[in-house]
XYZ file of C-alpha atoms in Angstrom:
416
model
C 200.261 145.902 111.311
C 197.020 144.514 109.784
C 197.970 145.997 106.402
C 201.444 144.495 106.551
C 199.959 141.028 107.296
C 197.528 141.268 104.421
C 200.187 142.568 101.995
C 202.646 139.704 103.061
C 200.075 136.945 102.664
C 197.959 138.176 99.799
C 199.191 135.955 96.940
C 196.430 136.662 94.371
C 196.490 140.445 95.061
C 192.759 140.797 95.705
C 193.340 142.931 98.802
C 192.182 140.278 101.288
C 193.350 136.967 102.801
C 191.429 133.668 102.293
C 191.991 130.779 104.699
C 194.732 129.165 102.594
C 196.653 132.478 102.228
C 196.313 133.102 105.968
C 197.706 129.643 106.871
C 200.562 130.059 104.357
C 201.412 133.514 105.961
C 201.442 132.001 109.451
C 203.726 129.148 108.429
C 206.126 131.476 106.644
C 206.126 133.935 109.561
C 206.592 131.122 112.083
C 209.855 130.125 110.266
C 211.172 133.649 110.666
C 210.149 133.793 114.377
C 211.912 130.436 114.886
C 215.191 131.961 113.471
C 214.925 135.013 115.749
C 214.201 132.778 118.762
C 217.299 130.680 118.033
C 219.466 133.762 117.728
C 218.246 134.988 121.139
C 218.664 131.514 122.801
C 222.391 131.903 123.455
C 222.506 128.869 125.768
C 220.647 126.583 123.291
C 218.418 125.233 126.068
C 215.109 126.099 124.323
C 214.342 129.019 126.729
C 215.152 132.750 126.727
C 216.008 134.454 130.048
C 216.687 138.056 130.990
C 220.475 137.775 130.563
C 220.018 136.546 126.958
C 217.806 139.510 126.124
C 220.403 141.921 127.622
C 223.177 140.287 125.637
C 221.253 140.236 122.321
C 220.343 143.892 122.579
C 223.897 144.766 123.645
C 225.208 143.039 120.470
C 222.989 145.535 118.534
C 224.309 148.458 120.379
C 221.400 148.964 122.825
C 222.247 148.622 126.499
C 219.425 147.871 128.908
C 219.425 146.781 132.547
C 218.355 143.286 133.728
C 215.278 144.879 135.324
C 214.214 146.298 131.956
C 214.810 142.868 130.371
C 212.557 141.260 133.056
C 209.755 143.683 132.096
C 210.035 142.443 128.518
C 209.946 138.858 129.731
C 206.862 139.414 131.891
C 204.849 140.687 128.850
C 205.399 137.235 127.198
C 205.722 134.869 130.177
C 202.423 132.958 130.722
C 203.467 130.535 133.408
C 205.507 132.828 135.645
C 208.905 131.035 135.215
C 210.630 134.267 134.104
C 211.812 132.493 131.029
C 210.151 132.198 127.603
C 209.888 128.925 125.776
C 209.192 128.590 121.980
C 205.399 128.282 122.401
C 205.191 131.474 124.477
C 207.418 133.345 122.028
C 205.393 132.148 118.991
C 201.979 132.936 120.549
C 203.077 136.424 121.472
C 204.509 137.389 118.057
C 202.498 135.320 115.601
C 200.185 138.188 114.583
C 202.843 140.790 114.773
C 204.507 141.396 111.376
C 207.920 142.454 112.745
C 210.442 139.913 111.389
C 213.500 140.658 113.520
C 214.823 142.636 116.463
C 216.746 145.257 114.416
C 213.440 146.362 112.865
C 212.059 147.100 116.303
C 214.945 149.400 117.107
C 215.325 150.937 113.597
C 214.549 154.415 114.788
C 217.691 154.322 116.986
C 220.040 154.396 114.045
C 222.266 157.352 113.341
C 220.423 158.993 110.485
C 221.427 161.139 107.503
C 219.642 164.156 108.987
C 222.707 165.035 110.928
C 224.402 166.862 108.048
C 226.750 169.683 109.110
C 228.631 169.878 105.838
C 231.417 167.516 106.890
C 232.038 163.913 105.790
C 229.537 161.868 107.792
C 230.920 158.356 107.436
C 228.233 156.059 108.890
C 225.414 155.767 106.328
C 221.827 154.811 107.036
C 220.834 151.195 107.273
C 217.573 149.968 105.691
C 215.374 147.043 106.383
C 214.614 144.393 103.768
C 211.138 145.924 103.339
C 212.531 149.375 102.749
C 215.009 148.009 100.089
C 212.281 145.989 98.357
C 209.755 148.814 98.224
C 212.307 151.394 96.987
C 211.940 153.447 100.167
C 215.717 153.496 100.589
C 216.355 155.788 97.601
C 213.550 158.184 98.775
C 215.365 158.425 102.155
C 218.631 159.163 100.314
C 217.006 161.768 98.092
C 215.401 163.385 101.125
C 218.787 163.343 102.953
C 220.592 164.736 99.930
C 217.959 167.519 99.505
C 218.178 168.379 103.220
C 222.006 168.493 102.983
C 221.853 170.825 99.961
C 219.544 173.328 101.671
C 221.427 173.093 104.971
C 224.827 173.666 103.279
C 223.526 176.545 101.179
C 222.069 178.297 104.301
C 225.349 177.924 106.267
C 227.741 178.461 103.294
C 228.941 181.957 104.435
C 230.212 180.378 107.727
C 231.809 177.510 105.824
C 233.642 179.905 103.483
C 234.755 181.941 106.450
C 236.135 178.811 108.137
C 238.182 177.965 104.936
C 239.596 181.531 104.756
C 240.559 181.459 108.438
C 242.151 177.955 108.065
C 244.339 179.144 105.244
C 245.043 182.845 105.788
C 244.754 183.481 109.585
C 247.947 183.570 111.569
C 249.420 185.339 114.607
C 250.202 188.383 112.432
C 246.796 188.207 110.595
C 244.371 187.448 113.429
C 241.128 187.281 111.381
C 237.956 187.540 113.456
C 234.404 186.625 112.459
C 233.108 190.097 111.855
C 236.367 191.255 110.185
C 236.276 188.096 107.928
C 232.744 188.731 106.761
C 233.546 192.412 106.147
C 236.613 191.534 104.098
C 234.635 188.986 101.937
C 231.857 191.532 101.211
C 234.289 194.329 100.507
C 236.252 192.144 98.067
C 233.364 190.526 96.118
C 230.037 191.782 97.383
C 227.334 189.721 99.144
C 227.349 186.995 96.512
C 230.951 186.185 97.315
C 229.837 184.689 100.712
C 228.608 181.673 98.721
C 231.780 180.913 96.753
C 232.470 177.239 96.625
C 228.936 176.305 97.668
C 227.889 175.110 94.232
C 230.394 172.275 94.196
C 229.858 171.541 97.867
C 226.152 170.835 97.071
C 227.010 169.074 93.792
C 229.208 166.444 95.543
C 226.408 165.290 97.904
C 224.726 163.010 95.331
C 227.750 161.061 94.096
C 229.229 160.821 97.580
C 225.964 159.537 99.207
C 225.387 157.058 96.362
C 228.956 155.655 96.410
C 228.973 155.545 100.210
C 225.641 153.651 100.403
C 226.658 151.117 97.682
C 230.062 150.528 99.236
C 228.486 150.146 102.702
C 226.095 147.469 101.429
C 228.939 145.534 99.744
C 231.191 145.748 102.840
C 228.325 144.504 104.994
C 228.075 141.445 102.765
C 231.848 140.972 102.880
C 231.814 141.089 106.737
C 229.374 138.241 106.368
C 227.125 139.087 109.354
C 223.810 137.201 109.492
C 222.176 140.220 111.183
C 220.347 142.825 109.154
C 221.874 145.665 111.128
C 225.517 145.675 112.156
C 226.911 145.816 115.728
C 228.585 149.119 116.716
C 232.195 148.026 115.949
C 231.022 146.518 112.581
C 229.206 149.717 111.694
C 232.319 151.741 112.513
C 234.462 149.508 110.341
C 232.023 149.396 107.456
C 231.190 153.055 107.708
C 234.817 154.159 107.796
C 235.705 151.966 104.803
C 232.671 153.195 102.847
C 233.522 156.780 103.688
C 237.102 156.236 102.612
C 235.919 154.764 99.211
C 233.381 157.590 98.620
C 235.932 160.248 99.558
C 238.586 158.778 97.283
C 236.083 158.812 94.383
C 234.979 162.440 94.773
C 238.172 163.944 96.297
C 239.016 166.154 93.293
C 235.688 167.882 93.964
C 236.848 168.612 97.521
C 240.021 170.348 96.180
C 237.883 172.304 93.638
C 235.538 173.372 96.496
C 238.523 174.760 98.537
C 240.001 176.534 95.521
C 236.589 178.042 94.547
C 236.077 179.298 98.104
C 239.485 180.986 98.168
C 239.345 182.519 94.707
C 239.442 186.300 94.189
C 236.737 188.134 92.084
C 237.187 187.347 88.419
C 239.915 184.759 88.936
C 237.902 181.919 87.426
C 234.692 182.058 85.274
C 233.391 178.875 86.962
C 234.075 175.383 88.199
C 235.266 174.016 84.796
C 237.578 177.005 84.305
C 239.029 176.474 87.803
C 239.564 172.714 87.067
C 241.250 173.499 83.732
C 243.612 176.055 85.344
C 244.670 173.568 88.037
C 245.251 170.852 85.541
C 247.257 173.105 83.229
C 249.467 174.743 85.891
C 249.860 171.964 88.527
C 248.980 168.644 86.800
C 246.628 165.866 87.818
C 248.395 165.305 91.172
C 247.067 168.717 92.411
C 243.552 167.146 92.605
C 244.765 164.820 95.360
C 246.567 167.341 97.591
C 245.748 166.779 101.237
C 244.385 163.311 100.505
C 246.335 161.544 103.309
C 245.204 163.854 106.215
C 241.705 163.684 104.838
C 241.662 159.886 104.955
C 243.293 159.851 108.401
C 240.633 162.280 109.702
C 237.797 159.858 108.817
C 238.774 157.392 111.554
C 238.642 159.703 114.632
C 235.678 161.549 113.190
C 233.605 158.424 112.618
C 234.762 156.614 115.783
C 234.108 159.454 118.209
C 230.936 160.640 116.466
C 229.411 157.146 116.660
C 230.727 156.305 120.184
C 229.471 159.560 121.709
C 226.104 159.293 120.012
C 225.532 155.716 121.244
C 226.785 156.616 124.764
C 224.508 159.632 125.088
C 221.508 157.880 123.633
C 221.903 154.817 125.890
C 222.512 157.024 128.936
C 219.184 158.806 128.245
C 217.382 155.476 127.725
C 218.733 154.116 130.980
C 217.730 157.108 133.058
C 214.529 158.438 131.479
C 212.933 155.662 129.346
C 210.217 154.438 131.680
C 207.179 153.753 129.674
C 208.696 154.004 126.179
C 211.935 152.891 124.503
C 211.672 155.657 121.921
C 214.049 158.548 122.822
C 212.137 160.972 120.619
C 213.232 163.451 117.968
C 214.747 166.177 120.186
C 216.833 163.725 122.209
C 218.222 162.114 119.027
C 218.901 165.588 117.531
C 220.759 166.644 120.686
C 222.813 163.437 120.779
C 223.583 163.838 117.075
C 224.647 167.498 117.427
C 226.939 166.816 120.481
C 228.481 163.669 118.953
C 229.129 165.435 115.574
C 230.733 168.351 117.373
C 233.014 166.016 119.389
C 233.996 164.138 116.199
C 234.877 167.386 114.431
C 236.874 168.617 117.457
C 239.011 165.472 117.374
C 239.633 165.502 113.643
C 239.915 169.307 113.150
C 243.747 169.641 113.094
C 243.831 167.013 110.182
C 241.028 168.917 108.378
C 242.989 172.170 108.772
C 246.178 170.660 107.371
C 244.209 169.111 104.507
C 242.690 172.477 103.579
C 246.080 174.220 103.654
C 247.604 171.469 101.434
C 244.683 171.818 99.002
C 245.140 175.587 98.904
C 249.037 175.632 98.561
C 249.318 176.768 94.920
C 246.553 179.349 95.264
C 248.403 181.246 98.044
C 251.277 183.418 96.775
C 254.628 182.450 98.113
C 253.353 179.371 99.864
C 255.976 176.578 99.819
C 255.061 172.985 98.769
C 255.260 171.098 102.077
C 254.282 167.637 103.267
C 251.685 166.845 105.957
C 254.367 166.331 108.613
C 256.198 169.505 107.557
C 252.952 171.496 107.658
C 252.148 170.226 111.240
C 255.629 171.179 112.377
C 255.417 174.634 110.725
C 252.053 175.441 112.270
C 253.180 174.258 115.814
C 256.403 176.217 115.473
C 254.980 179.539 114.216
C 251.473 179.561 115.821
C 251.551 176.925 118.610
C 248.852 174.326 119.254
C 246.124 176.968 118.889
C 247.098 177.331 115.227
C 245.714 173.835 114.506
C 242.259 175.122 115.460
C 242.009 178.218 113.242
C 238.406 178.601 111.935
C 236.971 176.494 114.666
C 234.518 179.243 115.857
C 232.632 179.559 112.556
C 232.707 175.811 112.223
C 230.938 175.307 115.558
C 228.570 178.277 114.880
C 227.123 176.370 111.842
C 226.462 173.064 113.657
C 223.115 173.860 115.387
C 221.579 175.757 112.403
C 222.822 173.107 109.978
C 221.324 170.217 112.015
C 218.027 172.120 112.585
C 217.621 173.134 108.919
C 218.488 169.734 107.545
C 216.062 168.039 109.941
C 213.112 170.279 109.073
C 213.856 169.955 105.293
C 214.443 166.146 105.669
C 211.013 165.570 107.381
C 209.167 167.725 104.777
C 210.899 165.980 101.829
C 210.089 162.597 103.260
C 206.379 163.525 103.464
C 206.476 164.874 99.850
C 208.179 161.691 98.619
C 205.675 159.533 100.507
C 208.067 157.945 103.024
């Protein structure tokens, strides 16, 4: 806190504050505190009560009880009225460098560490300070590196999922052990990582486009808050995810084709892309685009809703002396919410993969999304829409754990 105050007020960059610089810092900080006070004072009566604190935090997606809000009030209330006027608010916060409420609850955001190799659609939000100091790109690099390691470690399960989604049926009931045996027999141990190269390669452009789109959409929404409310985050995150996915979708198709290829079929990614372009045309790179876009909404919505619900339930029940849920609680909430999001959007993901793979499967007819749904339900029943779900769920916990450990180590290395 002391370093932040000195850094904010030190105009001549001599590493210390003289009286004039200190006064200037206090005047500037007081203006910011006045803005936060006004945003909390919903009734415009010059006082903040417990209900207004509850409402303000609820707008930011944090639910607290009135008793908890009263505890916050007591820490600032000097005259025992159970309300805070401007003088009490200013005196309490004047030598505290936090500029707004979202900064206080920043560690409650849904972070990039929850990478399970699917399309996470709600990007990180960064404070003004993180954006000005360049910390945001270090977070993104750390998240991208963690995603790359996590995806590489769980790639065999990911390839098995794709094979089961495309080839498994009632007549060909592919199991996990049988699937791995089949892959190793056909192409050796290295074949377990087919399609992983492009899966890792698409992390960087997807993250960058998603982050830039998210920032622009936030400005378009026109919110005056640094961090969005839950429904705004869902809207902005879903739109940013859709823009990013549209931009890198040909890479998704390539990933599926590379994962399904037989030994010696293609010499590499470029050869695969040339073959698709030559035989099927440019439209082939957007097969399965519609179910992919439709899948973003339930995935993002359920993932975010379950995450917020679990986190707030834990805070209500167990947060007595601290409002920080802690790493393991956030990891558990993220794992469960991501699993629920995948479960809801899985049938659309399966149909997308089958549409992407159509020309690579011998004798497979060209069918629409609706036709494919009808065909699967008719020939395999509702269970057919969940082929490959077992290896998909098996990779969630190791993927989250690996990406978290790598993310934390990369952050330390990059000086975050």
